[in-house]
PDB file of N, CA and C in Angstrom:
ATOM      1  N   MET V   1     -39.755  33.270 -17.961  1.00 63.00           N
ATOM      2  CA  MET V   1     -38.443  33.142 -18.770  1.00 63.00           C
ATOM      3  C   MET V   1     -37.287  33.790 -17.467  1.00 63.00           C
ATOM      4  N   GLU V   2     -36.762  34.350 -17.629  1.00 69.00           N
ATOM      5  CA  GLU V   2     -34.930  35.162 -16.556  1.00 69.00           C
ATOM      6  C   GLU V   2     -35.145  34.464 -15.230  1.00 69.00           C
ATOM      7  N   LYS V   3     -37.004  33.778 -14.578  1.00 77.00           N
ATOM      8  CA  LYS V   3     -36.127  32.352 -12.980  1.00 77.00           C
ATOM      9  C   LYS V   3     -35.898  31.015 -13.825  1.00 77.00           C
ATOM     10  N   ASP V   4     -36.575  31.315 -15.360  1.00 92.00           N
ATOM     11  CA  ASP V   4     -36.476  29.492 -15.338  1.00 92.00           C
ATOM     12  C   ASP V   4     -35.247  29.579 -15.804  1.00 92.00           C
ATOM     13  N   ILE V   5     -34.620  30.805 -16.490  1.00 91.00           N
ATOM     14  CA  ILE V   5     -33.050  30.265 -16.533  1.00 91.00           C
ATOM     15  C   ILE V   5     -31.793  29.766 -15.582  1.00 91.00           C
ATOM     16  N   LEU V   6     -32.341  31.209 -14.117  1.00 91.00           N
ATOM     17  CA  LEU V   6     -31.705  31.167 -13.262  1.00 91.00           C
ATOM     18  C   LEU V   6     -31.985  29.559 -12.330  1.00 91.00           C
ATOM     19  N   THR V   7     -33.000  29.106 -12.597  1.00 92.00           N
ATOM     20  CA  THR V   7     -33.161  28.032 -11.399  1.00 92.00           C
ATOM     21  C   THR V   7     -32.163  26.546 -12.652  1.00 92.00           C
ATOM     22  N   LEU V   8     -32.269  26.990 -13.668  1.00 93.00           N
ATOM     23  CA  LEU V   8     -31.945  25.855 -14.015  1.00 93.00           C
ATOM     24  C   LEU V   8     -30.654  25.957 -14.146  1.00 93.00           C
ATOM     25  N   LEU V   9     -30.214  27.308 -13.644  1.00 94.00           N
ATOM     26  CA  LEU V   9     -28.109  27.701 -13.864  1.00 94.00           C
ATOM     27  C   LEU V   9     -28.700  26.069 -12.072  1.00 94.00           C
ATOM     28  N   ASN V  10     -29.151  27.085 -11.032  1.00 95.00           N
ATOM     29  CA  ASN V  10     -28.756  26.971  -9.534  1.00 95.00           C
ATOM     30  C   ASN V  10     -28.993  24.729 -10.099  1.00 95.00           C
ATOM     31  N   GLU V  11     -29.931  24.287 -10.792  1.00 94.00           N
ATOM     32  CA  GLU V  11     -30.055  23.231 -10.029  1.00 94.00           C
ATOM     33  C   GLU V  11     -27.953  22.359 -10.661  1.00 94.00           C
ATOM     34  N   LYS V  12     -27.779  23.569 -11.673  1.00 95.00           N
ATOM     35  CA  LYS V  12     -26.560  22.170 -12.943  1.00 95.00           C
ATOM     36  C   LYS V  12     -25.616  23.069 -11.542  1.00 95.00           C
ATOM     37  N   ILE V  13     -25.232  23.613 -11.132  1.00 98.00           N
ATOM     38  CA  ILE V  13     -24.363  24.481  -9.377  1.00 98.00           C
ATOM     39  C   ILE V  13     -24.664  23.593  -8.830  1.00 98.00           C
ATOM     40  N   ASP V  14     -25.636  23.282  -7.848  1.00 97.00           N
ATOM     41  CA  ASP V  14     -26.226  22.718  -7.921  1.00 97.00           C
ATOM     42  C   ASP V  14     -25.417  20.354  -7.517  1.00 97.00           C
ATOM     43  N   GLY V  15     -25.311  19.972  -9.305  1.00 97.00           N
ATOM     44  CA  GLY V  15     -24.986  19.682  -9.801  1.00 97.00           C
ATOM     45  C   GLY V  15     -23.509  19.196  -9.931  1.00 97.00           C
ATOM     46  N   LEU V  16     -22.974  20.108  -9.663  1.00 98.00           N
ATOM     47  CA  LEU V  16     -21.572  20.463  -9.773  1.00 98.00           C
ATOM     48  C   LEU V  16     -20.764  20.457  -8.582  1.00 98.00           C
ATOM     49  N   LEU V  17     -21.724  20.326  -7.972  1.00 98.00           N
ATOM     50  CA  LEU V  17     -21.317  21.259  -6.019  1.00 98.00           C
ATOM     51  C   LEU V  17     -21.792  19.711  -5.272  1.00 98.00           C
ATOM     52  N   SER V  18     -22.254  19.196  -5.965  1.00 98.00           N
ATOM     53  CA  SER V  18     -22.568  17.626  -5.197  1.00 98.00           C
ATOM     54  C   SER V  18     -21.692  16.387  -5.800  1.00 98.00           C
ATOM     55  N   LYS V  19     -20.715  16.066  -7.114  1.00 98.00           N
ATOM     56  CA  LYS V  19     -19.982  16.186  -7.484  1.00 98.00           C
ATOM     57  C   LYS V  19     -18.129  16.322  -7.509  1.00 98.00           C
ATOM     58  N   TYR V  20     -17.992  17.934  -6.689  1.00 98.00           N
ATOM     59  CA  TYR V  20     -17.584  17.795  -6.432  1.00 98.00           C
ATOM     60  C   TYR V  20     -17.320  16.815  -5.659  1.00 98.00           C
ATOM     61  N   ASP V  21     -18.480  17.418  -4.372  1.00 98.00           N
ATOM     62  CA  ASP V  21     -18.444  16.826  -2.293  1.00 98.00           C
ATOM     63  C   ASP V  21     -18.001  15.930  -2.757  1.00 98.00           C
ATOM     64  N   GLU V  22     -18.371  14.514  -4.195  1.00 98.00           N
ATOM     65  CA  GLU V  22     -18.281  13.105  -4.382  1.00 98.00           C
ATOM     66  C   GLU V  22     -16.934  12.933  -4.667  1.00 98.00           C
ATOM     67  N   ALA V  23     -16.235  13.278  -5.226  1.00 98.00           N
ATOM     68  CA  ALA V  23     -14.595  13.703  -6.277  1.00 98.00           C
ATOM     69  C   ALA V  23     -13.701  13.531  -4.853  1.00 98.00           C
ATOM     70  N   ASN V  24     -13.872  15.067  -3.748  1.00 98.00           N
ATOM     71  CA  ASN V  24     -13.102  15.671  -2.784  1.00 98.00           C
ATOM     72  C   ASN V  24     -13.530  13.545  -1.281  1.00 98.00           C
ATOM     73  N   LYS V  25     -14.629  13.383  -1.715  1.00 98.00           N
ATOM     74  CA  LYS V  25     -14.265  12.154  -1.096  1.00 98.00           C
ATOM     75  C   LYS V  25     -14.027  11.314  -1.464  1.00 98.00           C
ATOM     76  N   LYS V  26     -13.653  10.640  -2.256  1.00 98.00           N
ATOM     77  CA  LYS V  26     -13.282   9.590  -2.740  1.00 98.00           C
ATOM     78  C   LYS V  26     -11.971   9.879  -2.787  1.00 98.00           C
ATOM     79  N   ILE V  27     -11.142  11.393  -3.001  1.00 98.00           N
ATOM     80  CA  ILE V  27      -9.844  11.476  -3.139  1.00 98.00           C
ATOM     81  C   ILE V  27      -9.451  11.798  -1.966  1.00 98.00           C
ATOM     82  N   VAL V  28     -10.545  11.057  -0.858  1.00 98.00           N
ATOM     83  CA  VAL V  28     -10.526  11.251   0.702  1.00 98.00           C
ATOM     84  C   VAL V  28      -9.888   9.431   1.215  1.00 98.00           C
ATOM     85  N   SER V  29     -10.342   8.989  -0.008  1.00 98.00           N
ATOM     86  CA  SER V  29     -10.669   7.807   0.513  1.00 98.00           C
ATOM     87  C   SER V  29      -9.884   7.240   0.387  1.00 98.00           C
ATOM     88  N   LEU V  30      -8.369   7.329  -1.760  1.00 98.00           N
ATOM     89  CA  LEU V  30      -8.097   6.784  -1.866  1.00 98.00           C
ATOM     90  C   LEU V  30      -6.012   7.082  -1.235  1.00 98.00           C
ATOM     91  N   GLU V  31      -6.192   8.999  -0.471  1.00 98.00           N
ATOM     92  CA  GLU V  31      -5.245   8.758   0.469  1.00 98.00           C
ATOM     93  C   GLU V  31      -4.714   8.074   1.496  1.00 98.00           C
ATOM     94  N   THR V  32      -6.578   7.387   1.742  1.00 98.00           N
ATOM     95  CA  THR V  32      -6.458   6.803   3.195  1.00 98.00           C
ATOM     96  C   THR V  32      -5.949   5.221   2.732  1.00 98.00           C
ATOM     97  N   GLU V  33      -5.991   4.630   1.749  1.00 98.00           N
ATOM     98  CA  GLU V  33      -5.916   3.442   0.911  1.00 98.00           C
ATOM     99  C   GLU V  33      -4.559   3.403   0.704  1.00 98.00           C
ATOM    100  N   ILE V  34      -3.607   4.366  -0.007  1.00 98.00           N
ATOM    101  CA  ILE V  34      -2.363   5.289  -0.200  1.00 98.00           C
ATOM    102  C   ILE V  34      -2.154   4.728   1.565  1.00 98.00           C
ATOM    103  N   ALA V  35      -2.055   5.592   2.148  1.00 98.00           N
ATOM    104  CA  ALA V  35      -0.998   5.793   3.523  1.00 98.00           C
ATOM    105  C   ALA V  35      -1.410   3.980   3.983  1.00 98.00           C
ATOM    106  N   ASN V  36      -3.158   2.745   3.946  1.00 98.00           N
ATOM    107  CA  ASN V  36      -2.330   2.158   3.777  1.00 98.00           C
ATOM    108  C   ASN V  36      -1.625   1.372   4.027  1.00 98.00           C
ATOM    109  N   LEU V  37      -1.519   1.042   2.345  1.00 98.00           N
ATOM    110  CA  LEU V  37      -0.967   0.785   1.821  1.00 98.00           C
ATOM    111  C   LEU V  37       0.732   0.807   1.785  1.00 98.00           C
ATOM    112  N   LYS V  38       1.316   1.724   1.846  1.00 98.00           N
ATOM    113  CA  LYS V  38       2.604   2.174   2.780  1.00 98.00           C
ATOM    114  C   LYS V  38       2.518   1.484   4.020  1.00 98.00           C
ATOM    115  N   GLU V  39       1.645   1.466   5.170  1.00 98.00           N
ATOM    116  CA  GLU V  39       2.552   0.739   5.520  1.00 98.00           C
ATOM    117  C   GLU V  39       2.554  -0.549   5.801  1.00 98.00           C
ATOM    118  N   GLN V  40       2.028  -0.809   5.090  1.00 98.00           N
ATOM    119  CA  GLN V  40       1.610  -2.916   4.944  1.00 98.00           C
ATOM    120  C   GLN V  40       3.361  -2.837   3.545  1.00 98.00           C
ATOM    121  N   LYS V  41       3.817  -2.127   2.377  1.00 98.00           N
ATOM    122  CA  LYS V  41       4.645  -2.099   1.631  1.00 98.00           C
ATOM    123  C   LYS V  41       6.154  -2.213   3.408  1.00 98.00           C
ATOM    124  N   GLU V  42       5.983  -1.333   3.903  1.00 98.00           N
ATOM    125  CA  GLU V  42       6.921  -1.329   5.282  1.00 98.00           C
ATOM    126  C   GLU V  42       6.459  -2.767   5.947  1.00 98.00           C
ATOM    127  N   GLU V  43       5.880  -3.422   6.119  1.00 98.00           N
ATOM    128  CA  GLU V  43       5.601  -4.103   7.608  1.00 98.00           C
ATOM    129  C   GLU V  43       6.702  -5.043   6.381  1.00 98.00           C
ATOM    130  N   LEU V  44       5.882  -5.328   5.612  1.00 98.00           N
ATOM    131  CA  LEU V  44       6.427  -6.457   4.332  1.00 98.00           C
ATOM    132  C   LEU V  44       8.004  -5.979   4.018  1.00 98.00           C
ATOM    133  N   GLU V  45       9.084  -5.181   3.955  1.00 98.00           N
ATOM    134  CA  GLU V  45       9.872  -4.758   3.959  1.00 98.00           C
ATOM    135  C   GLU V  45      10.263  -5.246   4.448  1.00 98.00           C
ATOM    136  N   SER V  46      10.224  -4.501   6.745  1.00 98.00           N
ATOM    137  CA  SER V  46      11.004  -5.698   7.639  1.00 98.00           C
ATOM    138  C   SER V  46      10.529  -6.909   7.534  1.00 98.00           C
ATOM    139  N   LYS V  47       9.624  -7.739   7.206  1.00 98.00           N
ATOM    140  CA  LYS V  47       9.824  -8.908   7.465  1.00 98.00           C
ATOM    141  C   LYS V  47      10.771  -9.505   6.140  1.00 98.00           C
ATOM    142  N   ASN V  48      10.522  -9.177   5.410  1.00 98.00           N
ATOM    143  CA  ASN V  48      11.689  -9.784   4.066  1.00 98.00           C
ATOM    144  C   ASN V  48      13.076  -9.171   4.531  1.00 98.00           C
ATOM    145  N   ALA V  49      13.261  -8.285   5.049  1.00 98.00           N
ATOM    146  CA  ALA V  49      14.391  -8.952   5.253  1.00 98.00           C
ATOM    147  C   ALA V  49      14.560  -9.299   6.604  1.00 98.00           C
ATOM    148  N   GLU V  50      13.725  -9.128   7.424  1.00 98.00           N
ATOM    149  CA  GLU V  50      14.404  -9.957   8.779  1.00 98.00           C
ATOM    150  C   GLU V  50      14.272 -11.482   7.908  1.00 98.00           C
ATOM    151  N   LEU V  51      13.805 -12.793   6.620  1.00 98.00           N
ATOM    152  CA  LEU V  51      13.191 -13.682   7.083  1.00 98.00           C
ATOM    153  C   LEU V  51      14.585 -13.630   5.969  1.00 98.00           C
ATOM    154  N   GLN V  52      15.795 -13.374   4.886  1.00 98.00           N
ATOM    155  CA  GLN V  52      16.575 -13.365   4.186  1.00 98.00           C
ATOM    156  C   GLN V  52      18.019 -13.328   5.510  1.00 98.00           C
ATOM    157  N   GLU V  53      17.754 -12.199   6.967  1.00 97.00           N
ATOM    158  CA  GLU V  53      18.912 -12.733   7.934  1.00 97.00           C
ATOM    159  C   GLU V  53      19.005 -13.862   7.715  1.00 97.00           C
ATOM    160  N   SER V  54      17.210 -14.271   8.354  1.00 98.00           N
ATOM    161  CA  SER V  54      17.102 -15.467   9.296  1.00 98.00           C
ATOM    162  C   SER V  54      17.685 -16.752   8.048  1.00 98.00           C
ATOM    163  N   LEU V  55      18.498 -17.056   6.580  1.00 98.00           N
ATOM    164  CA  LEU V  55      18.084 -17.928   5.638  1.00 98.00           C
ATOM    165  C   LEU V  55      19.491 -17.418   5.345  1.00 98.00           C
ATOM    166  N   ALA V  56      20.366 -15.833   5.673  1.00 97.00           N
ATOM    167  CA  ALA V  56      21.894 -15.944   5.331  1.00 97.00           C
ATOM    168  C   ALA V  56      22.134 -16.906   6.567  1.00 97.00           C
ATOM    169  N   LEU V  57      21.894 -16.928   7.721  1.00 97.00           N
ATOM    170  CA  LEU V  57      22.162 -17.688   9.089  1.00 97.00           C
ATOM    171  C   LEU V  57      21.689 -19.692   8.344  1.00 97.00           C
ATOM    172  N   LYS V  58      20.921 -19.434   8.468  1.00 97.00           N
ATOM    173  CA  LYS V  58      20.467 -21.080   7.774  1.00 97.00           C
ATOM    174  C   LYS V  58      21.328 -21.029   7.410  1.00 97.00           C
ATOM    175  N   ASP V  59      22.022 -20.767   6.058  1.00 96.00           N
ATOM    176  CA  ASP V  59      23.313 -21.041   4.638  1.00 96.00           C
ATOM    177  C   ASP V  59      24.539 -21.098   5.670  1.00 96.00           C
ATOM    178  N   LEU V  60      24.650 -20.236   6.775  1.00 96.00           N
ATOM    179  CA  LEU V  60      26.053 -20.267   7.873  1.00 96.00           C
ATOM    180  C   LEU V  60      26.106 -21.893   8.309  1.00 96.00           C
ATOM    181  N   GLU V  61      25.253 -22.400   9.796  1.00 97.00           N
ATOM    182  CA  GLU V  61      24.875 -23.408   9.944  1.00 97.00           C
ATOM    183  C   GLU V  61      24.663 -25.166   8.471  1.00 97.00           C
ATOM    184  N   LEU V  62      24.062 -24.501   7.675  1.00 97.00           N
ATOM    185  CA  LEU V  62      24.240 -25.524   6.805  1.00 97.00           C
ATOM    186  C   LEU V  62      26.279 -25.094   6.251  1.00 97.00           C
ATOM    187  N   GLU V  63      27.075 -25.471   5.721  1.00 95.00           N
ATOM    188  CA  GLU V  63      27.927 -24.230   5.757  1.00 95.00           C
ATOM    189  C   GLU V  63      28.707 -25.698   6.755  1.00 95.00           C
ATOM    190  N   GLU V  64      28.565 -24.832   7.695  1.00 96.00           N
ATOM    191  CA  GLU V  64      29.259 -25.895   8.767  1.00 96.00           C
ATOM    192  C   GLU V  64      29.406 -27.128   9.128  1.00 96.00           C
ATOM    193  N   ILE V  65      27.676 -27.098   9.017  1.00 96.00           N
ATOM    194  CA  ILE V  65      27.742 -28.941   9.399  1.00 96.00           C
ATOM    195  C   ILE V  65      27.637 -29.638   7.879  1.00 96.00           C
ATOM    196  N   VAL V  66      27.790 -29.083   6.229  1.00 95.00           N
ATOM    197  CA  VAL V  66      29.131 -30.080   5.685  1.00 95.00           C
ATOM    198  C   VAL V  66      30.553 -29.638   5.417  1.00 95.00           C
ATOM    199  N   GLY V  67      30.704 -29.098   6.422  1.00 93.00           N
ATOM    200  CA  GLY V  67      32.479 -28.714   5.882  1.00 93.00           C
ATOM    201  C   GLY V  67      32.194 -30.507   7.534  1.00 93.00           C
ATOM    202  N   LYS V  68      31.429 -29.851   8.634  1.00 92.00           N
ATOM    203  CA  LYS V  68      32.164 -31.233   9.121  1.00 92.00           C
ATOM    204  C   LYS V  68      31.852 -32.658   9.180  1.00 92.00           C
ATOM    205  N   ILE V  69      30.222 -32.546   7.535  1.00 94.00           N
ATOM    206  CA  ILE V  69      30.833 -33.840   7.184  1.00 94.00           C
ATOM    207  C   ILE V  69      32.025 -34.075   6.596  1.00 94.00           C
ATOM    208  N   GLU V  70      32.230 -33.809   5.912  1.00 91.00           N
ATOM    209  CA  GLU V  70      34.007 -33.724   4.690  1.00 91.00           C
ATOM    210  C   GLU V  70      34.484 -33.832   5.800  1.00 91.00           C
ATOM    211  N   SER V  71      34.841 -33.463   7.143  1.00 92.00           N
ATOM    212  CA  SER V  71      35.680 -33.827   7.779  1.00 92.00           C
ATOM    213  C   SER V  71      35.657 -34.906   8.590  1.00 92.00           C
ATOM    214  N   ILE V  72      34.369 -36.137   9.050  1.00 92.00           N
ATOM    215  CA  ILE V  72      34.789 -37.052   9.614  1.00 92.00           C
ATOM    216  C   ILE V  72      34.332 -36.979   8.123  1.00 92.00           C
ATOM    217  N   LEU V  73      34.355 -37.789   6.654  1.00 91.00           N
ATOM    218  CA  LEU V  73      34.375 -38.659   6.418  1.00 91.00           C
ATOM    219  C   LEU V  73      36.141 -38.674   5.099  1.00 91.00           C
ATOM    220  N   GLY V  74      36.702 -37.619   5.436  1.00 86.00           N
ATOM    221  CA  GLY V  74      37.679 -37.256   4.687  1.00 86.00           C
ATOM    222  C   GLY V  74      38.582 -38.042   5.903  1.00 86.00           C
ATOM    223  N   LYS V  75      38.535 -38.863   7.298  1.00 61.00           N
ATOM    224  CA  LYS V  75      39.729 -39.042   7.585  1.00 61.00           C
ATOM    225  C   LYS V  75      39.196 -40.444   8.372  1.00 61.00           C
TER     226      LYS V  75
END
């Protein structure tokens, strides 16, 4: 009887340790995924800043062109 209880306890402990290991592996996997997503976010933010700067320059160019056209039409 006593051996049966010890066997049962050992099985339960082994099961818990297995679940613990699985949970730790999942945590490491999720941490890696988070790090990758943060890196992607930074790259996208950088690209977004570049595109916004490019758009602002294009707006300035457009304003210059419109000014020239208005100047020509006004003459």
